[in-house]
Backbone as ProteinMPNN parsed JSONL, in Angstrom:
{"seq_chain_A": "XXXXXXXXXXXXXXXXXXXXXXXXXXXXXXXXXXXXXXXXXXXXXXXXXXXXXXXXXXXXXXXXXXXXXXXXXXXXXXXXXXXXXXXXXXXXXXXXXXXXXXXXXXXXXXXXXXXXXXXXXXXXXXXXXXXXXXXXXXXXXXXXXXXXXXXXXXXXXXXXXXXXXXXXXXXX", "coords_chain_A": {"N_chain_A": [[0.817, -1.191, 0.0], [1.813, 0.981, 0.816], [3.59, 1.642, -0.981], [2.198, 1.601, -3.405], [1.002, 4.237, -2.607], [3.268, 6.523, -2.933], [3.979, 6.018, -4.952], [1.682, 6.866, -6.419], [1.535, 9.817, -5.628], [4.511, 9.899, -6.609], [3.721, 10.199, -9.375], [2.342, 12.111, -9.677], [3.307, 14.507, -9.129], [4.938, 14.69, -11.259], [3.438, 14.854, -13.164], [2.235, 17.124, -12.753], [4.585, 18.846, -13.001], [5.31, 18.237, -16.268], [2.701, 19.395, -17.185], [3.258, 22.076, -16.142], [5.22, 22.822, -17.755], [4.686, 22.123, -20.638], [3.042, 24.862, -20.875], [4.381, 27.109, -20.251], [5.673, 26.358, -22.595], [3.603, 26.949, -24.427], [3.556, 29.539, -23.955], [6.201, 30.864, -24.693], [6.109, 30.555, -27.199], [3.895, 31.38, -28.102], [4.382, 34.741, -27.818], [6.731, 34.567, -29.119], [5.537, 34.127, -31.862], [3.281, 36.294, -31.638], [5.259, 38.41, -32.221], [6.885, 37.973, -34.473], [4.454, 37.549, -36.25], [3.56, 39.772, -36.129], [0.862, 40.875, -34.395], [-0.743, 41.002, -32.202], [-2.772, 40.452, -30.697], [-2.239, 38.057, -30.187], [-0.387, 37.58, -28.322], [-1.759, 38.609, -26.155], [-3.733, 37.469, -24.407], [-2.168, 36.453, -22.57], [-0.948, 38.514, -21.149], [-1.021, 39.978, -17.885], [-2.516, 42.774, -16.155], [-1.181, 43.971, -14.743], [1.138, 44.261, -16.526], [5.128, 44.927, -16.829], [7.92, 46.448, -17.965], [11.101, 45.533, -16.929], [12.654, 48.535, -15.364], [11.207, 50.045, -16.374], [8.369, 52.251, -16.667], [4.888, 51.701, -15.869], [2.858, 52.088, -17.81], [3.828, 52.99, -19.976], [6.198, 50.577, -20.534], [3.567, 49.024, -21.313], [3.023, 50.467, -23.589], [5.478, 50.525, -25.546], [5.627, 47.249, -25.737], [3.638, 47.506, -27.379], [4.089, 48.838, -29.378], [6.084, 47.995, -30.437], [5.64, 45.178, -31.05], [3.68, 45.954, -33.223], [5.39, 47.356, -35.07], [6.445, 47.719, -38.544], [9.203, 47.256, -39.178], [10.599, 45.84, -37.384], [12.279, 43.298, -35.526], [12.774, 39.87, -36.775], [11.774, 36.75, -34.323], [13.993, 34.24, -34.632], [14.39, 31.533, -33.22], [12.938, 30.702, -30.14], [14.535, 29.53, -26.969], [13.735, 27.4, -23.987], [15.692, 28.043, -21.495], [15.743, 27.408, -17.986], [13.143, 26.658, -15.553], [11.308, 27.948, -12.834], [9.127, 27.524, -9.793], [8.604, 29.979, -7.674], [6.83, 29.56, -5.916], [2.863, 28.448, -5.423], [2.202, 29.915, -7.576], [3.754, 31.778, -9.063], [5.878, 32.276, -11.339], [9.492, 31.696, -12.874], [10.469, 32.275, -15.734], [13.094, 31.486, -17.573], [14.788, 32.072, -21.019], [16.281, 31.907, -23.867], [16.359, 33.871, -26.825], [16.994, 33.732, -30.037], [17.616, 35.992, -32.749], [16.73, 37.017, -36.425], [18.785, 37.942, -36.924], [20.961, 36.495, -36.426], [22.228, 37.296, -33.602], [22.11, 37.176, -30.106], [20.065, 37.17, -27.15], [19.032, 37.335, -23.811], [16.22, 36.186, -21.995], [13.522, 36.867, -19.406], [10.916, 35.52, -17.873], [8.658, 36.912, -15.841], [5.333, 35.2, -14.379], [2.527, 34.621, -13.404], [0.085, 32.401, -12.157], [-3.06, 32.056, -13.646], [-6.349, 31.163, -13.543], [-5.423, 28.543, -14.97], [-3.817, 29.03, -17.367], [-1.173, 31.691, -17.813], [0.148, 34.408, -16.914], [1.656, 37.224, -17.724], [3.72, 39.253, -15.278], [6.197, 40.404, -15.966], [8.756, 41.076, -17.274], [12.031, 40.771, -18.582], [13.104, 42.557, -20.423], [11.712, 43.622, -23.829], [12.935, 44.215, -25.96], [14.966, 43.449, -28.605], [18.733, 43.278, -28.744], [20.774, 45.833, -29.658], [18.69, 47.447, -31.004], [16.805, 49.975, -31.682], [13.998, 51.454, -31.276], [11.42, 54.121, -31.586], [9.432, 55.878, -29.978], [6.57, 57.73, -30.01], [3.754, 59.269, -28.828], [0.638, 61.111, -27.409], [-1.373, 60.809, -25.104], [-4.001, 60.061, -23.174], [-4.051, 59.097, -20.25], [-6.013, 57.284, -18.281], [-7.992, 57.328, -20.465], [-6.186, 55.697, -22.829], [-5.593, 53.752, -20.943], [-7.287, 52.584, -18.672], [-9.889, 50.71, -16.846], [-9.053, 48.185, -17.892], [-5.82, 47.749, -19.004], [-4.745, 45.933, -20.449], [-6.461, 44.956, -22.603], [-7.67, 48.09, -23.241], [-5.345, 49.318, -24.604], [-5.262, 49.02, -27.24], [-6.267, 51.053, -28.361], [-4.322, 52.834, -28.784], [-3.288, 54.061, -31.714], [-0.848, 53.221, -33.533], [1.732, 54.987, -34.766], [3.385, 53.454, -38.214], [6.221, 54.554, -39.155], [8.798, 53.786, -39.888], [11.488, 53.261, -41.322], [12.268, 55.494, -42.636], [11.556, 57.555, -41.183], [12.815, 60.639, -39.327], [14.92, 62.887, -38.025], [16.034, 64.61, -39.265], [15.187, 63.801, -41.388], [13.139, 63.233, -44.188]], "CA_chain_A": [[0.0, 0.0, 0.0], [2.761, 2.44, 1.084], [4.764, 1.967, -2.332], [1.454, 2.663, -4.156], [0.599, 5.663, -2.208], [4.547, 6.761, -3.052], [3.852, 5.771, -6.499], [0.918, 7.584, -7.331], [2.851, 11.116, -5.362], [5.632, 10.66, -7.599], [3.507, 10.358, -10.994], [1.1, 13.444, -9.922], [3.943, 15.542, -9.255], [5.426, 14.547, -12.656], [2.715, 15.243, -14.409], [2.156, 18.456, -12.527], [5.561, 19.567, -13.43], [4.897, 18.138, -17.811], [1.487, 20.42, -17.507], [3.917, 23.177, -16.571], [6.028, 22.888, -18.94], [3.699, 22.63, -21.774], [2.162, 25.824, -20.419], [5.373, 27.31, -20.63], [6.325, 26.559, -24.236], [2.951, 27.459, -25.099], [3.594, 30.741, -23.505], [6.859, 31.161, -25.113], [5.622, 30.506, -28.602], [3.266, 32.862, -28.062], [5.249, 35.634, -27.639], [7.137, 34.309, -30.681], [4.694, 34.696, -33.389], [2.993, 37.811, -31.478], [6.416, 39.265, -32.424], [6.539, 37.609, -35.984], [2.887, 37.872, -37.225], [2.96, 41.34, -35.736], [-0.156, 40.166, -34.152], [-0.976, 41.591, -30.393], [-3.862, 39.332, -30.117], [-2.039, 36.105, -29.769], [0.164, 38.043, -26.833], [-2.94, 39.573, -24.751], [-4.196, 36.038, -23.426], [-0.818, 36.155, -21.848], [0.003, 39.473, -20.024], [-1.303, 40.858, -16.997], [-3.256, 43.79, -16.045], [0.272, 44.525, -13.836], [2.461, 44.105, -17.267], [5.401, 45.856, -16.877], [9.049, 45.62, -18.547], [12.097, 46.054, -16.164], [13.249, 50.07, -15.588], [10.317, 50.99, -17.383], [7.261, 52.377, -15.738], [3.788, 50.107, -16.256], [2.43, 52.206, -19.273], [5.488, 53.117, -21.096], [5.9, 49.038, -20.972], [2.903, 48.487, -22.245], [3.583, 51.084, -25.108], [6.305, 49.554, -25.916], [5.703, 46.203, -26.049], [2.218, 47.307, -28.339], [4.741, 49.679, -30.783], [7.276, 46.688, -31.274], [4.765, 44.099, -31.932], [3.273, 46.736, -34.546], [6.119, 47.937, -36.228], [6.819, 46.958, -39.613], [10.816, 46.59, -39.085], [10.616, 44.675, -35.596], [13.481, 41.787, -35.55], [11.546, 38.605, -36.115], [12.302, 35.825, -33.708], [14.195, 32.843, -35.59], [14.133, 30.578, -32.268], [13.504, 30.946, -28.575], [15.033, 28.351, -26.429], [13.578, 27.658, -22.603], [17.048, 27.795, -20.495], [15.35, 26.422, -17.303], [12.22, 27.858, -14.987], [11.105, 27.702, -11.792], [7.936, 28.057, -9.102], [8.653, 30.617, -6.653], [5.864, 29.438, -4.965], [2.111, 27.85, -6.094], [1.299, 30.528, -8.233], [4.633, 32.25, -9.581], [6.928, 31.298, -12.723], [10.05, 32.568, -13.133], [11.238, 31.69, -16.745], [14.259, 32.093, -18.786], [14.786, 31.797, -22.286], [17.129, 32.78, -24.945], [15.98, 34.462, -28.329], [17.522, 33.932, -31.451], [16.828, 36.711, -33.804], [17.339, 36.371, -37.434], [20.662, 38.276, -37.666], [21.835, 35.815, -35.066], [22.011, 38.343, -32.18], [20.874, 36.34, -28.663], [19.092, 37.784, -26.011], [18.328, 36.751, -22.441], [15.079, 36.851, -21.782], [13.673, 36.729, -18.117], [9.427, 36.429, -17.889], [8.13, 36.096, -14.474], [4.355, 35.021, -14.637], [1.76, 34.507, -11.967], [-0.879, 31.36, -12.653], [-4.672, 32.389, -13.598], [-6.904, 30.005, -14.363], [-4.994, 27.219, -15.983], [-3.185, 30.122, -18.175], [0.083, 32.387, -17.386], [-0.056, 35.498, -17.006], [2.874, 37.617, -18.034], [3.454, 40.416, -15.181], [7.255, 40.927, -15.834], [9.597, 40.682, -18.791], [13.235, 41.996, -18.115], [13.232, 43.302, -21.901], [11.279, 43.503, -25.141], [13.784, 45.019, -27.484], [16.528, 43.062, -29.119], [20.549, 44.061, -28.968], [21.228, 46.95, -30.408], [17.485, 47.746, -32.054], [15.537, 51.389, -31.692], [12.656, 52.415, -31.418], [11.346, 55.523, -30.787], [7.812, 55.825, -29.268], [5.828, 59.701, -29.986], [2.645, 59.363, -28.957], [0.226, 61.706, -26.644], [-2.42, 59.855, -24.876], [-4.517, 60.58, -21.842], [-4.043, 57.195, -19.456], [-7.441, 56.926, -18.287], [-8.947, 56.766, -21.839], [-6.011, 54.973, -23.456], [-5.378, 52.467, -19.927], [-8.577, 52.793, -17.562], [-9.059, 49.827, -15.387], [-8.294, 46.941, -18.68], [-5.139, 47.969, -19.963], [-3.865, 45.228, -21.829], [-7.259, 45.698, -23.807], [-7.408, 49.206, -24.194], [-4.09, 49.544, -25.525], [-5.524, 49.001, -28.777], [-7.051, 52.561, -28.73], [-3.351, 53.503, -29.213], [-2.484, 54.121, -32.9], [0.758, 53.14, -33.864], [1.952, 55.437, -36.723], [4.55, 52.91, -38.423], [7.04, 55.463, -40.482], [9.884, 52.815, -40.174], [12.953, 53.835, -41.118], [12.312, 57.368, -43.121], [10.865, 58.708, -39.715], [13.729, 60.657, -38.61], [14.905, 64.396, -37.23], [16.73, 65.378, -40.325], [15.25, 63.763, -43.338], [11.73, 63.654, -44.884]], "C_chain_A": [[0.871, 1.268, 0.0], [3.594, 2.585, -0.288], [3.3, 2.178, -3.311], [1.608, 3.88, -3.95], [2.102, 6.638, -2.634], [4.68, 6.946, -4.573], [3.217, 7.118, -7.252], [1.061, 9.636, -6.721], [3.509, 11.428, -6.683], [4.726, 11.127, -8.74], [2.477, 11.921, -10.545], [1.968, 14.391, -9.65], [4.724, 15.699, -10.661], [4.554, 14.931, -13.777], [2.653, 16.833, -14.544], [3.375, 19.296, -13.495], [5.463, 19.606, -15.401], [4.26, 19.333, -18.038], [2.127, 21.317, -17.433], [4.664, 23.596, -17.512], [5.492, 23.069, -20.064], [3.036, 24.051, -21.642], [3.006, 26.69, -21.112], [5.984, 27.786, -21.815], [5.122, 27.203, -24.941], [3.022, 29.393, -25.092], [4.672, 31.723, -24.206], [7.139, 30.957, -26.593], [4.445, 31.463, -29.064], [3.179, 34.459, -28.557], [6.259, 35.655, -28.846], [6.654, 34.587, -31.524], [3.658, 35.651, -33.024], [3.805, 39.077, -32.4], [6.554, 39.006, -33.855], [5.8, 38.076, -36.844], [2.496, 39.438, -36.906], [1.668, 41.68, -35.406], [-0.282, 40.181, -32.589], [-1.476, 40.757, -29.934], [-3.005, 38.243, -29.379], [-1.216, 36.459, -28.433], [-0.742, 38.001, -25.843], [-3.335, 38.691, -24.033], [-3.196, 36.343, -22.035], [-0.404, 37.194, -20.749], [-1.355, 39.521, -18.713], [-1.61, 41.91, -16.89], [-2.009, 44.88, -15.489], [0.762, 44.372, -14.56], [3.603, 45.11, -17.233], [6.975, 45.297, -17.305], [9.829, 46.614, -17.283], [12.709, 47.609, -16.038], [12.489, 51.059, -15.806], [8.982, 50.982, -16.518], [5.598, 51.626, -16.147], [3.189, 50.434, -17.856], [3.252, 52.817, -20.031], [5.54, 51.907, -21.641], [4.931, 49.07, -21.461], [2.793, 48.732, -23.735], [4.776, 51.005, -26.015], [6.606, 48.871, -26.61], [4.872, 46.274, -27.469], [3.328, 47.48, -29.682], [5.608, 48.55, -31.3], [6.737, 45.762, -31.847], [4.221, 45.132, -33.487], [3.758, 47.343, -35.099], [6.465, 46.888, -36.92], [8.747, 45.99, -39.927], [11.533, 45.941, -37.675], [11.448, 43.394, -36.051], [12.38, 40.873, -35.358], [12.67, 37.871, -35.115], [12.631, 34.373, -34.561], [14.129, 31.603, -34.362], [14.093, 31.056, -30.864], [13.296, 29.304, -27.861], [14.378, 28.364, -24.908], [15.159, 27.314, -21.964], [16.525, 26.865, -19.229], [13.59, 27.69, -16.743], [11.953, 27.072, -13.425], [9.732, 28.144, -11.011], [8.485, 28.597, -7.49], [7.41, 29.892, -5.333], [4.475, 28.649, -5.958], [1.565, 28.083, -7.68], [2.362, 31.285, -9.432], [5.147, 31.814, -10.12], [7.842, 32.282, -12.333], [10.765, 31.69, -14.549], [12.234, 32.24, -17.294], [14.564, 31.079, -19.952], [15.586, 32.411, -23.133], [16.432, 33.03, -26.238], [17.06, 34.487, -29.212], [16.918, 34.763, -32.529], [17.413, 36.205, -35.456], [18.806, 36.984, -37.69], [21.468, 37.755, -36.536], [22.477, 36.092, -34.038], [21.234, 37.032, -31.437], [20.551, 37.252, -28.03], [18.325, 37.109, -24.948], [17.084, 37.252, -22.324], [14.25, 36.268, -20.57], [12.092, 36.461, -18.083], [9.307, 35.755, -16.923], [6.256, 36.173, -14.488], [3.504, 34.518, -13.271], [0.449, 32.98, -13.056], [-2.2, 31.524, -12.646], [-5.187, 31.789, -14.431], [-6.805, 29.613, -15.398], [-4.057, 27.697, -16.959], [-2.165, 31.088, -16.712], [0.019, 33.395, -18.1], [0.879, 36.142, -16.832], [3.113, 39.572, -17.042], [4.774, 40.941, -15.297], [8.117, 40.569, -17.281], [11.069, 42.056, -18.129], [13.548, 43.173, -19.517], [12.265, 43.103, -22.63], [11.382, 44.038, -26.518], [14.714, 43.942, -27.201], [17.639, 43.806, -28.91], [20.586, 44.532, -29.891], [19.962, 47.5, -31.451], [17.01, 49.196, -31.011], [14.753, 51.408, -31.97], [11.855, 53.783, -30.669], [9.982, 55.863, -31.172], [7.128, 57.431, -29.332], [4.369, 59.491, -29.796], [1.843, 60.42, -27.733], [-1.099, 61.095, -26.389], [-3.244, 60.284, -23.419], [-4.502, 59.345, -21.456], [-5.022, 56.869, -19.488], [-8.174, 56.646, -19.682], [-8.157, 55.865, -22.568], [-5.837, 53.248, -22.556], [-6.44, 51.896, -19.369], [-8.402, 51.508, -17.161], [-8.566, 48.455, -16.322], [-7.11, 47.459, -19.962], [-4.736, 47.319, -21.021], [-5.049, 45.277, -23.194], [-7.194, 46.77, -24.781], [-6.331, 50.228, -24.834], [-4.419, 49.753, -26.415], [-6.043, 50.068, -29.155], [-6.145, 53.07, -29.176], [-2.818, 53.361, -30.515], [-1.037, 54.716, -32.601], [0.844, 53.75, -35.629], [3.309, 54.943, -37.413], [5.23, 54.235, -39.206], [8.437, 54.608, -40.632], [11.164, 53.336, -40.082], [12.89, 54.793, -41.788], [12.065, 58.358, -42.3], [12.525, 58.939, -39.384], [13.701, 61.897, -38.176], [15.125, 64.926, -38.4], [16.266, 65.216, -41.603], [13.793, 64.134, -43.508], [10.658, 63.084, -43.657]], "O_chain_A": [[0.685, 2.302, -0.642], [4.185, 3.628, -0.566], [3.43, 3.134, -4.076], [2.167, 4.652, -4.728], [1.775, 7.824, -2.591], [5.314, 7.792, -5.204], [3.657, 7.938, -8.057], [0.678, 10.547, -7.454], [3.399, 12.357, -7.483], [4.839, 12.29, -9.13], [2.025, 12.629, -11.445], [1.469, 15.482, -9.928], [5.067, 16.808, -11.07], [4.836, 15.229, -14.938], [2.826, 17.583, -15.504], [3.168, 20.099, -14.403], [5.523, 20.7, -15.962], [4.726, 20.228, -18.743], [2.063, 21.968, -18.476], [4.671, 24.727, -17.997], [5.715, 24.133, -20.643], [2.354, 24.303, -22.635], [2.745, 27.093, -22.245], [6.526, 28.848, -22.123], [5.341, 27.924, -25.915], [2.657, 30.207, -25.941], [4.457, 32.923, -24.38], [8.236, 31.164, -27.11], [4.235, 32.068, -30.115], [2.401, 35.103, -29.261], [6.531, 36.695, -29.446], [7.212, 35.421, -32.238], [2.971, 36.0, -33.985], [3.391, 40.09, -32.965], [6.293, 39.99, -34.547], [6.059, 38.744, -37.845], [1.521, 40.094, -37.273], [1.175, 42.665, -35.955], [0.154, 39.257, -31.902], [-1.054, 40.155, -28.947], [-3.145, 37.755, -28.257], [-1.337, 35.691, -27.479], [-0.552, 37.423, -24.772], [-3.366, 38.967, -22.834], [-3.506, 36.416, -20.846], [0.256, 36.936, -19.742], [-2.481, 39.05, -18.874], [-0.928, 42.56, -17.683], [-1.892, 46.088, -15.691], [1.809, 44.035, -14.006], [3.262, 46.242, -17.579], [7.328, 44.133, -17.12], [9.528, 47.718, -16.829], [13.462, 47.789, -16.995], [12.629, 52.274, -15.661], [8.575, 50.033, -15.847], [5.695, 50.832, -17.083], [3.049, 49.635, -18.782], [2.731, 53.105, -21.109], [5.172, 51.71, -22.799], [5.201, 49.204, -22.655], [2.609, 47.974, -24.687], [4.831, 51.475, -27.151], [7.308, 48.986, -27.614], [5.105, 45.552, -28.439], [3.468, 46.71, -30.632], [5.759, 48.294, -32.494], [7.084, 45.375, -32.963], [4.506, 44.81, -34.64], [3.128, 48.111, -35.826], [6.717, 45.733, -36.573], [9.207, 44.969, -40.437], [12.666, 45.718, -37.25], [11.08, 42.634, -36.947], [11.492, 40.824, -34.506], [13.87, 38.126, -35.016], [11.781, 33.607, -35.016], [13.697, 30.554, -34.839], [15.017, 31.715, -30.389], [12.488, 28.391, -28.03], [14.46, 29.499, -24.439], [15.612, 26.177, -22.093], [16.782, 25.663, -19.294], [13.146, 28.753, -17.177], [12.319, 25.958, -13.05], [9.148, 29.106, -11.51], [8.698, 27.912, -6.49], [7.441, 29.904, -4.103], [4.777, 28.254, -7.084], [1.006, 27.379, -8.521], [1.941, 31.403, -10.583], [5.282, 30.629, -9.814], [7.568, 33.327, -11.743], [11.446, 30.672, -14.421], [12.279, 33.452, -17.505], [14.6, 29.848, -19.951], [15.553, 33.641, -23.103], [15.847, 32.032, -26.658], [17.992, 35.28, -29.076], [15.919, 34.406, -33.153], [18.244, 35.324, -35.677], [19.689, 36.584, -38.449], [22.348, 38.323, -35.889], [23.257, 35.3, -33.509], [20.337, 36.271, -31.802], [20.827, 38.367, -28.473], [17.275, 36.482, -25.086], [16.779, 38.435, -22.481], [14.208, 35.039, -20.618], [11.636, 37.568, -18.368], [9.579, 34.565, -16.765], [5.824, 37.318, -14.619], [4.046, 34.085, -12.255], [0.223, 32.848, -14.259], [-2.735, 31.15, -11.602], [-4.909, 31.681, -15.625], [-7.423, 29.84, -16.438], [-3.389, 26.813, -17.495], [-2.28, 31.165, -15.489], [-0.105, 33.53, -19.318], [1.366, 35.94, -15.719], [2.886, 40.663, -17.564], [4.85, 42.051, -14.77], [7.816, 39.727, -18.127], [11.15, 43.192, -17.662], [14.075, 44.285, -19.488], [11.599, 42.179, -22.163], [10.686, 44.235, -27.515], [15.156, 43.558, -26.118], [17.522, 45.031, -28.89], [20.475, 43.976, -30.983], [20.241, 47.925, -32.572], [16.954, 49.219, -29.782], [14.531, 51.38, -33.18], [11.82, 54.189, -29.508], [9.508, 56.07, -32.289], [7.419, 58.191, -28.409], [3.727, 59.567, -30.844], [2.682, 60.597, -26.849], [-1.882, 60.873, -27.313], [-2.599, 61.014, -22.667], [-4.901, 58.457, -22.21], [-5.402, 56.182, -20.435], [-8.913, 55.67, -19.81], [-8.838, 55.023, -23.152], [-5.891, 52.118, -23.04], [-6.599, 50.686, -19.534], [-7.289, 50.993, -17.045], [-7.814, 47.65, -15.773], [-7.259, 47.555, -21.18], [-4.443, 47.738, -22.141], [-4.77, 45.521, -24.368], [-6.958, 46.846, -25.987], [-6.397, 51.356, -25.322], [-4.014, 50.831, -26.852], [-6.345, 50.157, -30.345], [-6.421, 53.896, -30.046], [-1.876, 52.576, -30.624], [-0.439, 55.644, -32.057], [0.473, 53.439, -36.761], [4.296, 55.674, -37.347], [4.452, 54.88, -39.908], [9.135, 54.874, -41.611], [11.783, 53.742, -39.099], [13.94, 55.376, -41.517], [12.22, 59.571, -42.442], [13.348, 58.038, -39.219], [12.585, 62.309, -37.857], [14.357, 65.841, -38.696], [16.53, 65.874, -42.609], [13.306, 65.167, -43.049], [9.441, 63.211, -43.793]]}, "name": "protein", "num_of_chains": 1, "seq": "XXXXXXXXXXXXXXXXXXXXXXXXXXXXXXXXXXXXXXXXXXXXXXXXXXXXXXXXXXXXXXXXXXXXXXXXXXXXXXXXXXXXXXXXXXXXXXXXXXXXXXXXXXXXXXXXXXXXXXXXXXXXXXXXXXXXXXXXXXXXXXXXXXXXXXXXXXXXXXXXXXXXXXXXXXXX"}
């Protein structure tokens, strides 16, 4: 009886840990062809109401993350790798992952995630620019109408005016 009961422990923590993992990659494929397909949607499942990138204050990050997914000359992602991850606790992820872009630049990439129903919810990211990429963000927005209380929603009120690479100080 005692090497069942031992048994069926190990396999439900094994599975537990699989289900995370799959969660995981789904999370970090995600975020992959968000960034690719230039395609917000397939991100938004994913963040948090608290999204916020490292340094950067909560709606700056979110403007950000929106303008990079929706610019036209955004580094795609050619592979991201999971390095390892961990559970702070029942509810907390902390993942890391490397990015391969296509001009074979890496990039550490850090996302700490909280667990809401059955889905991972993205409230930290240490970055969401590539090595050595610009972008440069002009927009004027009132918070309350472009944040109010569902930001990762009403982000989408924020037009992104791509100008790419002719947008500059000096030229046309």
């Amino acid at each position: 009886m005692k090497l069942f009961v031992i048994s069926y422990l190990i396999f439900s923590l094994l599975s537990c840990k699989q289900n995370d993992a799959e969660k995981i990659n789904t999370l970090l494929e995600s975020y992959k062809n968000a960034i690719n397909d230039k395609d917000y949607d397939i991100i938004q499942p994913y963040l948090s109401n608290d999204f916020q990138v490292d340094g950067i204050n909560r709606d700056a990050s979110l403007v950000q993350l929106y303008s990079y997914i929706n610019f036209k000359l955004s580094e795609k992602i050619k592979n991201i790798s999971l390095v390892k991850w961990s559970k702070s606790n029942d509810t907390i992820f902390i993942i890391e992952a490397e990015q391969t872009f296509e001009n074979n630049k890496k990039l550490s990439l850090v996302i700490n995630c909280k667990a809401d129903n059955d889905k991972l919810k993205i409230f930290r990211l240490n970055t969401c620019l590539p090595p050595d990429f610009s972008l440069t963000t002009r927009a004027s927005y009132v918070n309350e109408e472009v944040f109010g209380n569902n930001r990762i929603e009403n982000i989408k009120k924020l037009t992104i005016l791509d100008k790419s690479s002719a947008d500059s100080c000096v030229g046309k």
